[in-house]
PDB file of C-alpha atoms in Angstrom:
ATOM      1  CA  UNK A   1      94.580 113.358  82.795  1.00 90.00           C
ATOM      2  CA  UNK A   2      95.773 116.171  84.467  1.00 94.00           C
ATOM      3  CA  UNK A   3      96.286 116.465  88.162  1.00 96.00           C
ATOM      4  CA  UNK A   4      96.342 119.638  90.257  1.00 96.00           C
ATOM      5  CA  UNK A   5      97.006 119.405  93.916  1.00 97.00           C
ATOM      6  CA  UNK A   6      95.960 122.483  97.071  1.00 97.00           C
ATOM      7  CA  UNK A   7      95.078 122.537  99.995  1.00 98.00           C
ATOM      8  CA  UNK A   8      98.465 122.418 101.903  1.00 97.00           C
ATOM      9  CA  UNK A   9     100.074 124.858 104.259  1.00 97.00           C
ATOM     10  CA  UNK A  10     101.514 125.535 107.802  1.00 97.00           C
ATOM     11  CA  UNK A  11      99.673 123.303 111.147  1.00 97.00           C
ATOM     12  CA  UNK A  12      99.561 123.047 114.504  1.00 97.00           C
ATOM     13  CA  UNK A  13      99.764 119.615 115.942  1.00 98.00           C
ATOM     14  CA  UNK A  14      96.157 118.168 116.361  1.00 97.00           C
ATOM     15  CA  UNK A  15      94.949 120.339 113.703  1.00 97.00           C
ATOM     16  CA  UNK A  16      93.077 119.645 110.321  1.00 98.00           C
ATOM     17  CA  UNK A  17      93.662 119.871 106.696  1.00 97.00           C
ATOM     18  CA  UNK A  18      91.615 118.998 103.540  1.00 98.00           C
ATOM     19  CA  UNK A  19      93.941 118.858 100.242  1.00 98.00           C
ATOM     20  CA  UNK A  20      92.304 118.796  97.275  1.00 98.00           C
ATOM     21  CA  UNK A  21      92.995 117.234  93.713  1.00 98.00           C
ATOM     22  CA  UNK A  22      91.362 118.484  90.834  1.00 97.00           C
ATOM     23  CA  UNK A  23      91.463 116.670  87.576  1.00 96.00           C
ATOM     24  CA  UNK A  24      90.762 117.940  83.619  1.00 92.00           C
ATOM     25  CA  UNK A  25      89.544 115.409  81.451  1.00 76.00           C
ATOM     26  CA  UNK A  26      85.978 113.314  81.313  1.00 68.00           C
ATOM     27  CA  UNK A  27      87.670 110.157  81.903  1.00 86.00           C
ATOM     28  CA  UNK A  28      88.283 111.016  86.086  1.00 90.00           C
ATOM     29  CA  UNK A  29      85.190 108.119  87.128  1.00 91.00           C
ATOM     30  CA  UNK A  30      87.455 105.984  85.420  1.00 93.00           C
ATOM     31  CA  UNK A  31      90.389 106.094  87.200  1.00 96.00           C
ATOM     32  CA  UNK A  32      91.314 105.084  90.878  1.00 97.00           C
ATOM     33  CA  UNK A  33      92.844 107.990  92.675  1.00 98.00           C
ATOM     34  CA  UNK A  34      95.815 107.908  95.564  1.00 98.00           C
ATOM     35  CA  UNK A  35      97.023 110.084  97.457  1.00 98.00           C
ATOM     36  CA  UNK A  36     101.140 109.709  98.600  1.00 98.00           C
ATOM     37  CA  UNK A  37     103.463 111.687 100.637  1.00 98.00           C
ATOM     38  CA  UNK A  38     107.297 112.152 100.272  1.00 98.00           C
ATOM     39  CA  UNK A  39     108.946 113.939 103.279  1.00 96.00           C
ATOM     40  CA  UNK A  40     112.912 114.831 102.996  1.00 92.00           C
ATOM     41  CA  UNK A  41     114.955 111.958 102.700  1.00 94.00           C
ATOM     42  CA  UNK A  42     112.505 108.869 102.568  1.00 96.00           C
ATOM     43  CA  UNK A  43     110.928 107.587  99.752  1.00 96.00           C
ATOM     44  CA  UNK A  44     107.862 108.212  98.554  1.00 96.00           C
ATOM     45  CA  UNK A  45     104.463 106.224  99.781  1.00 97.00           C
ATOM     46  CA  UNK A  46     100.566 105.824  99.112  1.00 98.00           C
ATOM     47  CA  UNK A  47      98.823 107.165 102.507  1.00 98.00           C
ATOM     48  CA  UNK A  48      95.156 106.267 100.955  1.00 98.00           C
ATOM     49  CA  UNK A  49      93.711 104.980  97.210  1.00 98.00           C
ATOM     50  CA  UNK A  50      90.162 104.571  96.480  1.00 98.00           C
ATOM     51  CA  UNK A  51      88.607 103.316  93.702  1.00 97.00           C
ATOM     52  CA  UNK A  52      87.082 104.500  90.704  1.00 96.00           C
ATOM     53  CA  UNK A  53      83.739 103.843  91.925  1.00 94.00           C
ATOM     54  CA  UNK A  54      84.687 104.844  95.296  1.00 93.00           C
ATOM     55  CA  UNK A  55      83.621 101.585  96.806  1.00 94.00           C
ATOM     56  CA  UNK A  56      86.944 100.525  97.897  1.00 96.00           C
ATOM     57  CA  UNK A  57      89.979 102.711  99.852  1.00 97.00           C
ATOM     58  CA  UNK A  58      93.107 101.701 101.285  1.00 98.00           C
ATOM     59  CA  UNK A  59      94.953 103.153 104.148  1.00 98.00           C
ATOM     60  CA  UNK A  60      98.461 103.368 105.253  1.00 97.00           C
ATOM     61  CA  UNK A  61      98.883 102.104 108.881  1.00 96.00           C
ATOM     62  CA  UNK A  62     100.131 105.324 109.789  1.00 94.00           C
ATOM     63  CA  UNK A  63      97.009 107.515 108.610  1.00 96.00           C
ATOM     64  CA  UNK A  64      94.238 105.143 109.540  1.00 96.00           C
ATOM     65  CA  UNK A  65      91.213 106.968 111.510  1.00 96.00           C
ATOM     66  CA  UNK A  66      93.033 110.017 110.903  1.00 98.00           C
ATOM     67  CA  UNK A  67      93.131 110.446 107.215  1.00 98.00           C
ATOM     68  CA  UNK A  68      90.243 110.045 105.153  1.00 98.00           C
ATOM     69  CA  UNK A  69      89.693 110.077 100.847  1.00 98.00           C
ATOM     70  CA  UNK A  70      86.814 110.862  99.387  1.00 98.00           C
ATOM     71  CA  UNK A  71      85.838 111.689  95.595  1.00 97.00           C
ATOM     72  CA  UNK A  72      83.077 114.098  94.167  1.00 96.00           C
ATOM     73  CA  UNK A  73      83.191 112.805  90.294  1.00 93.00           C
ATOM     74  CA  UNK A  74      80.837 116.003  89.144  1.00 93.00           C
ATOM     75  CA  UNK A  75      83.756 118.146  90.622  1.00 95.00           C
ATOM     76  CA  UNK A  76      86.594 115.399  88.958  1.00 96.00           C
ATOM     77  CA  UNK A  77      88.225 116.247  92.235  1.00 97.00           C
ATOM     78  CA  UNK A  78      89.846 113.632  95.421  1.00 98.00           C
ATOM     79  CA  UNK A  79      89.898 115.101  98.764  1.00 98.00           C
ATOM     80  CA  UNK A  80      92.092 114.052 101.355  1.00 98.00           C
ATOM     81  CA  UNK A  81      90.793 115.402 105.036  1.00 98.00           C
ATOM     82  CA  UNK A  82      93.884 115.264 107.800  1.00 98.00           C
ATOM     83  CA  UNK A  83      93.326 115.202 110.921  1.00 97.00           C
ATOM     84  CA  UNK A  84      94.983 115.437 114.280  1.00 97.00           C
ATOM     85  CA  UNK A  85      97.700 115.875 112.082  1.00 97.00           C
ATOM     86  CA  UNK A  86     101.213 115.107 113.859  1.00 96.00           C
ATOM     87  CA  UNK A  87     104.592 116.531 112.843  1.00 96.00           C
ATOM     88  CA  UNK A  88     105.718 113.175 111.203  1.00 96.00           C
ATOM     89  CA  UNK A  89     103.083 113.822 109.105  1.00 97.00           C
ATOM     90  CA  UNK A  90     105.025 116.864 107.271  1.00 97.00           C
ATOM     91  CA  UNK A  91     105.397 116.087 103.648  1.00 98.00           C
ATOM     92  CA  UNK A  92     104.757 116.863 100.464  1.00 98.00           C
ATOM     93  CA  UNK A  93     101.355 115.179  99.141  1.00 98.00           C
ATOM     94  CA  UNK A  94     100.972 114.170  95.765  1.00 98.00           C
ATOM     95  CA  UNK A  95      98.128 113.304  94.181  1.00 98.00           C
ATOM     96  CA  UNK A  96      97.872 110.054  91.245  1.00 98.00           C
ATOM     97  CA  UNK A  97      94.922 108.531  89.061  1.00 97.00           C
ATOM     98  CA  UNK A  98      95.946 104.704  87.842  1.00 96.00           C
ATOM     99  CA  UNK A  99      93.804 101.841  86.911  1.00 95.00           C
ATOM    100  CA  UNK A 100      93.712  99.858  90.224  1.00 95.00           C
ATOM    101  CA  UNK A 101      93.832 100.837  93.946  1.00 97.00           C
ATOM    102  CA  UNK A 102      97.273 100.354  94.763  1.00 96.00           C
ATOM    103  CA  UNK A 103     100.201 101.217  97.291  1.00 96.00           C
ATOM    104  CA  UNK A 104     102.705 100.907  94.658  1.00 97.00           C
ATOM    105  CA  UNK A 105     103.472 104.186  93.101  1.00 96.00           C
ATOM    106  CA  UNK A 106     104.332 102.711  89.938  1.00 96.00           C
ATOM    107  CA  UNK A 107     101.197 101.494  89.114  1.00 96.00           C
ATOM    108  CA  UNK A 108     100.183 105.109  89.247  1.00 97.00           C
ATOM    109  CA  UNK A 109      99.877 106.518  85.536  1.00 95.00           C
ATOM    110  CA  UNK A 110      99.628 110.332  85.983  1.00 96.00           C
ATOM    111  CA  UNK A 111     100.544 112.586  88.659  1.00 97.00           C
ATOM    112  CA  UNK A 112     100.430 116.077  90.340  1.00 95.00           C
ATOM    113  CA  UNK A 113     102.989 118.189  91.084  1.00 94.00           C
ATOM    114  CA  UNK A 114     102.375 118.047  95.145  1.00 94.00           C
ATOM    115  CA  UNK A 115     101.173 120.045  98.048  1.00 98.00           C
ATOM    116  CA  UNK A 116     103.659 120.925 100.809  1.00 98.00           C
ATOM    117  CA  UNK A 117     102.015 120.055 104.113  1.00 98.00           C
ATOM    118  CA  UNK A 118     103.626 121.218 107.479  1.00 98.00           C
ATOM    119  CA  UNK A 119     102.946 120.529 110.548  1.00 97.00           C
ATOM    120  CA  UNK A 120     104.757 122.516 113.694  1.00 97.00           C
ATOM    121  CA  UNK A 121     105.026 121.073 116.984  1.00 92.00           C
TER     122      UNK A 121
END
């Protein structure tokens, strides 16, 4: 599976954002999808995961009621809408399919290569 990330770019605080991950392959139904964040010096974590079916999500205590992950399997792609985004929120957002929702990046099989997301004050 391969991953491809967008959506990112330069925000006011309180403002919105919807990244987007787009997957190749047939097998994206298959695979729960995550979405983690890595801003400069901390490590990287899962801010939401749903699964395969899309029946089940998880949320970082940070994002809840603000963040939101949703998938559209005849589009193989996994949204992630921000918003009232806040400037802690600045990162860059990576995108993962794995076999289980998880907030454990290394359960987390393939990966994009990240959308920069910055929010200004």
């Amino acid at each position: 599976v391969q991953l491809q990330a967008s959506g990112g770019g330069l925000v006011q605080a309180g403002g919105s954002l919807r990244l987007s991950c787009a997957a190749s392959g047939r097998t994206f139904s298959s695979y729960a999808m995550a979405w983690f964040r890595q801003a400069p010096g901390k490590e990287r974590e899962c801010v939401a995961a749903i699964s395969a079916s899309g029946g089940n999500s998880y949320y970082a205590d940070s994002v809840k009621g603000r963040f939101t992950i949703s998938r559209d399997g005849a589009k193989s792609t996994v949204y992630l809408q921000i918003d009232s985004l806040q400037p802690e929120d600045t990162a860059v957002y990576y995108c993962a399919a794995g076999q289980v929702v998880t907030r454990f990046p290394g359960s987390y099989r393939y990966w994009g290569h990240g959308t920069l997301v910055t929010v200004s004050s």
